Structures are given as C-alpha cells and as structure tokens.
Amino acid sequence: MSASLLDSLNPQQREAVTLPHQSALILAGAGSGKTRVLTTRIAWLISTGQVSPLGLMAVTFTNKAAREMLTRISAALPINTRGMWVGTFHGLANRLLRAHHRDANLPQVFQILDSQDQASAIKRLLKAMNVDTEKYEPRKVQWFINGHKEAGLRAKDVEVHDEHTRRLAEIFEAYDAQCQREGVVDFAELLLRSYELMSRNEPLRNHYQARFKHILIDEFQDTNPLQYRWLKLFAGPSTAMFAVGDDDQSIYAFRGAETANMREFEKEFAQGRVIKLEQNYRSHGNILSAANELIARNRERLGKNLWTDAGAGEPIRVFEGYGDQDEAGFIVDEVKALHREGLALSDIALLYRSNAQSRVLEHALFSSGIPYKVYGGLRFFERQEVKHALAYLRVMSFPDDDGAFLRIVNFPARGIGARSLENLQEAAKSGGVSLWVAAQAQSAGKRDAAKGLPAFVNLIEKAREACDGLSLAETLEQVINISGLADYYMNEKDGQDRIENLNELVNAAALFEQDAEVFPTPTLPTSGEGANAGPTPMSPPQPSPLRGEGTNAGSTPINDEGRSVMESFLAHAALEAGEHQAGAGTDALQLMTVHAAKGLEFHSVFITGLEEGLFPHEQSFADADGLEEERRLMYVAITRARRRLYLTHAQSRMLHGQVRYGLPSRFLSELPENLMLPLNKRSAAWAQEPAPAAYSGGGNQGAGGFSIGQNVAHPKFGSGVIVSFEGRGADARVQVRFRDAGVKWLALEYAKLSAA
DNA sequence: GCGTGACATTTTTTT
DNA sequence: AATGTCACGC
C-alpha cells in the first residue's frame, strides 16, 4: 500500500516523504501539496514500520489543520489515531501540563484563559494594585506580558531601562502570581509553562525525547522563538525533525512569529537538507503569475519559484465600486451568476483584511437570500451566555478561580453590588484566601438567605448536589436552570438567541461526551506508552507520573488524559473557540479574513476592500517589515484561488461610523496589468446613474451639480473622480482623485471642472 | 443596589 | 457602528 501511496507524488514530494531518518526542511510553496506530503510521510513512516503511531509528534497551528491531518491519517491507515500526539502547539502543551500538572505546579483542574478572560483578569489586577489605567492601558499590559512570554521571558527577565518598564514588570509578576493563585493559565503560559517543565525536569525530558522518533511541524514559518525552543526540548539525539513551511506565507509576525526560525532550523537541524516543492497544483497560470510577481517585491525571502503546468486560465477580474455597498452588490451579482452556472457556493470565498468588513457583505448577501457562512468573528465559546454557563461549571469544580467567581457572582443580578464585592475582596486579601472562601465565611449561618452573597454560596452548593452523578450535558442543563440564566434570558427582549445558544451548548456537551465514550480509557495509552517507553523514574510524589494524574476516585467519567470530562470540555472550550455556526452541511458561501483562509482553497475567490489603509492596513505603514507582511498576506489571499480571482475595491466606505475615501490598494498596481480584466463599474445595473442611490441621498449631493462618485475632467489634471466635497455656493470645494495627478481639493468657482 | 442614558473610545490579523 | 465607562436617579 505504501507504493500506491507514493505513486501519485512528484519526485520532490516523494523525496520528502521517503527521507531517511534525518532532519530536513521542506520549503513548500502555496498549493504545492504541503499537507499531502506531511500526512503521506506520517502514513509512510508508520506503514513501513519505522515508527509506531505513538512514537511521533505532529504539530500544527490551527485546530482545523490538526483535524485535517488526523482525518487523512485515519483514511490512509487502519489505526486508532486517538492518543497520537497530533495537535496544535497549545493543545499539546495543554496535554503535557495536564498529565504532569504536579511537576508543573498546577492544580489538576487548571483553567485556560482566552484573550478576553486574560484581559479581564488584567483589568481586575490593575484595579487591585491601584494602577493608573491611563498610564498603563490594559491592552498594552496584555501585549507586554504576552510578548515577553512568547519570547520565553518571565517578569524577572524583563530588561528594565526606565520606571515605566519597571512598573510593567511588576504588574507582570503580580499577574502571574494571580493566575497561579486562581489556577488559571493563559495561552502563552501554556507554552512557557510546559517549556519550563521540560527543561527543568530531566527524566521527563529524556522520556519524551526517547519516545518521539519523529517530530513533524506544519507551517513552520509561523513559529515564535518560544515554540521553536519548545520543539527542541522534545528532540533527542535520535529524533528526526521534519519542518514544512513557506516564508512567503508568514503572516503572524504580529504575534511573535519569526521567519528567522527557518534559517536557524536549516543550520541547526536540516544541515543543508532542504527540499523545495515548487510545482503548484492548485491555480491556473494567470493567478500564479500574479502571485509570483507580487511577492517578488519583497526583499526578505528564502527564494522559491512556483510554477504550474496548467494553462493560463482566465484573467483576473478587477472591480471598482463607488462605495462598499456597490462593491457588495457587484459581488452578490457575480456570486449568483457563478452559482447559476453550477458552481457550489461553498467553493466560493469572500476574503477581507479585517473582520469588521464582513458586515456590509453579510447585509447584501442576507437581503439577496444567498446562504453564507462567516468564519471567525465572535465565536461560539466566546459568547457571553456561554461563558457565563461555563463559569458556573468552573466555580462548582474549582471555586478558587476568582475570575470565574466574579463573572457570575452577581449574574443574573442577585443583589450583590460593587460595595459588597469590595468588602469581599478586602476580606479575601487580608485573609489570604480566594473570594469563594471569603464568601463562604461571610455566609456562615445564613443558609436560607434569598439575596446577597449567602444566596450565591447556597446556590453553588445546591447546584453541586443536584449535579452529583449526572453527565456533563445533564449537569449543564441543571446549571443553566438553577443559576437563573435561563429565566434571565427568557425575560430579556432579545434573549431568544442566547437561549438557543445555551441549548446548543448542552448539545455540544452531549456530543463531546459521546466522543469521549467511544474510546474508553483503558485502550487509550497516554504519554507513558510510547513504542518503547518503559516506565521512567520520576519525582517522588507521583506514583506513575507518565500515566497521567489522579485516577479520580469519584464517579465522574474519566477520559484519555485521566481527567474528568468536564475539565476536558472546559479546556476544549478555551482552546477551540469553535465554529458552532448554523448551517453545517448546507451549501454556503464562505466569508473569512485572509488570515483565516490560509491553508484553504476555492474555485473562485473575491479579495475585497483593496484600498490603501485597509489592505495594506494603515497600521502597517510605519515600517517596511509591516508592509512586507501585508504583501505576504495578499500573496496568501491570491493563492487561495484555483480558477477565478476577483479583486474589488470601493471609492468610499463606512468605517467606524464615518464615510472614508480610500485610494486603490498599492497591491493592485503591483500586479501585472496584462493579466487583469478591469470590469467597468458602469456596466453593472445598479450603477447606471451617475450618482448611485447610496450617496445621492444623505446630503451628499454636491454643489454646482456635481456629486460624489462622479467622473470629471480637468484641463490640467486630466480625468478623475469626485471623492468628497465641502462648503456650498461660492465656497464649495470638491476633492477629486485624478487618475494621474493624485488627490486634489479644488474650488468649484475657479476650477474648470467638467463632467466626463 | 441597580438600571438607564449620556459620553467616550476604539478600529488587524489568532492560539 | 459598537462597545465600554461613568454618573445619575430610582
């Protein structure tokens, strides 16, 4: 079977898949079969008996990629993939920390903070420390902390040059102490903590290094310094590292990714064993040429040249709309036409630079009745009602989590105001205990109170009793009712959606549980049962450290990592925010940010909002690196398309509640003109009139018979389009974007402007 | 203590 | 536009 597996590969792909037991770097261009090579190599290694399923680790960045890999492996091999170390950096770090939580100095039931949770934890801390939040903005503090953690640095490692930084380091330290107290761990901490665990604990390190014969890393260009160091800790003398990446698709520098890791890896591990996959199987020639031409403008590249033997295909369609609504209208019409020709909606993607841009598109799609699905944005597990319900679960199982406690102590409102909370926090602080313990103390002897703190303490204890022995889904159902969340949202005027989400949450829990039960515990070896991992001597307090912790004597069901299903579910909620959107299975148009589109492909792709300031984003203008990253982002966007590519932009759009006028993106002019097919904006039915309805209405009708969006001619500057105006009568001035002469303000009284 | 409305602030990308 | 913060009145 391995023969047939290899048959369909090209020579470079095959070479990569069948590399001997050595480290190597695979430079894999967009659409060159990267995922295929990775999964085929795993299948090949296992099926040829070179490694057992548990003797390898495969790391990805997104849950989607991890899932995809597992699916493909199970399709190729008759093995149970559960228990295999295939997952995201964060997922695997979580797994390691759960299994060795004692060595990592964490409670068995540590909770994972998502960015929202982290932000509120920081705000709470700043308040408690009496920090001036004008001087130390929570956002910046968060950025500071995460930045350092991602570089592998603790508060004590912060380089202090000035008072401000010194204070930040202090806050950093206090933040970590708070998290430790509350048994919570943020995203960066997952990695840093597991990194420290591995580097400090030699037996543990030796164990894993001996276990993993092969480590395969996807999207290597996106690793940050900490992740790279993290990987290296798992690599023993006999471990082969197989890194697949594309420096041209590095789009996560903003969160610490360093392409330098690729050069570093080449020196340290691959030692010259570099295989380039340059044949693109995805796109037609014109699309690929455009992408190549664009990315060639970047200076910092390892160098690669994608080619295809497919034909040139269609030209790239470019559309300019008057406003964002025209842009959306054009897209709706084109999508309809494509769909009519038989193309599945799910094979068409609408891409944008930032999430906020989806609104207008959604509106247009909704009113035209085209089914669509938005990825990203507000995720299921990030919704407040879901977070509330989960916080109840959390407080029930780990009441010392002050963050979860504060989230729900007075929600739904039960008469606990800021004053009582201040008192409580005071008491907790002086007693050196959690809010929950302090609340319990204050409520002693007031068991039947109907309001206030005692009522809350009562409620939690009652809920605990009521849920004893129940399944996860049943527990959630109970909690949603007992807590009063159900009643609360029932009476809210637009609470119906929230109720539905809560029901959906119960469903998700049931599904999750079912999944956990299909593979009962004993068949699921965890860390300890790698191909050749004998029991390794460990630090004393743990009897069988590699077997995961706490056999959990209680009645709660146990899953593969020896923790309760509830814990796993809470971790799942944080790590995999979830695309629990309606319409699974139905054919729907795909809407997402360019970032979210990485790794995906579609027959037809619309890249929207191609305007200066939007894409490239204005935040990137400051430095050359920022612009290069935007260009790589554009490269990623273009290479998503197999057959047809649309580039759209608008002269004006609503942004932050104001109309903004944007010039066409520089990326449009960086593409080869001969490949482009400009679509005349007037050819579209809705744009027949000189002044489109959207702009002739709300006071935009300019003086002197001109209007925004109108094409004009000037004797000296040539042809252009009116983008704005101010004043009336003799004072009236218009802003014109000329084709060649740039943007100019002209006084209507003097300028010899004529309609064109 | 709690709900309301005025006011200000924000506005990239994600595990 | 949308969300958070603050002050006020009940």
PDB file of C-alpha atoms (C1' of nucleotides) in Angstrom, chain B residues 2-13:
ATOM      1  C1'  DC B   2     -29.415  48.554  40.010  1.00  0.00           C
ATOM      2  C1'  DG B   3     -30.873  50.176  35.630  1.00  0.00           C
ATOM      3  C1'  DT B   4     -30.605  53.915  32.418  1.00  0.00           C
ATOM      4  C1'  DG B   5     -28.690  57.027  29.272  1.00  0.00           C
ATOM      5  C1'  DA B   6     -25.034  60.176  28.092  1.00  0.00           C
ATOM      6  C1'  DC B   7     -20.349  60.168  26.848  1.00  0.00           C
ATOM      7  C1'  DA B   8     -16.013  58.494  25.307  1.00  0.00           C
ATOM      8  C1'  DT B   9     -13.144  55.276  22.944  1.00  0.00           C
ATOM      9  C1'  DT B  10     -11.993  52.254  19.861  1.00  0.00           C
ATOM     10  C1'  DT B  11     -10.657  50.409  14.810  1.00  0.00           C
ATOM     11  C1'  DT B  12      -5.877  43.907  12.257  1.00  0.00           C
ATOM     12  C1'  DT B  13      -4.699  39.636  11.916  1.00  0.00           C
TER      13       DT B  13
END
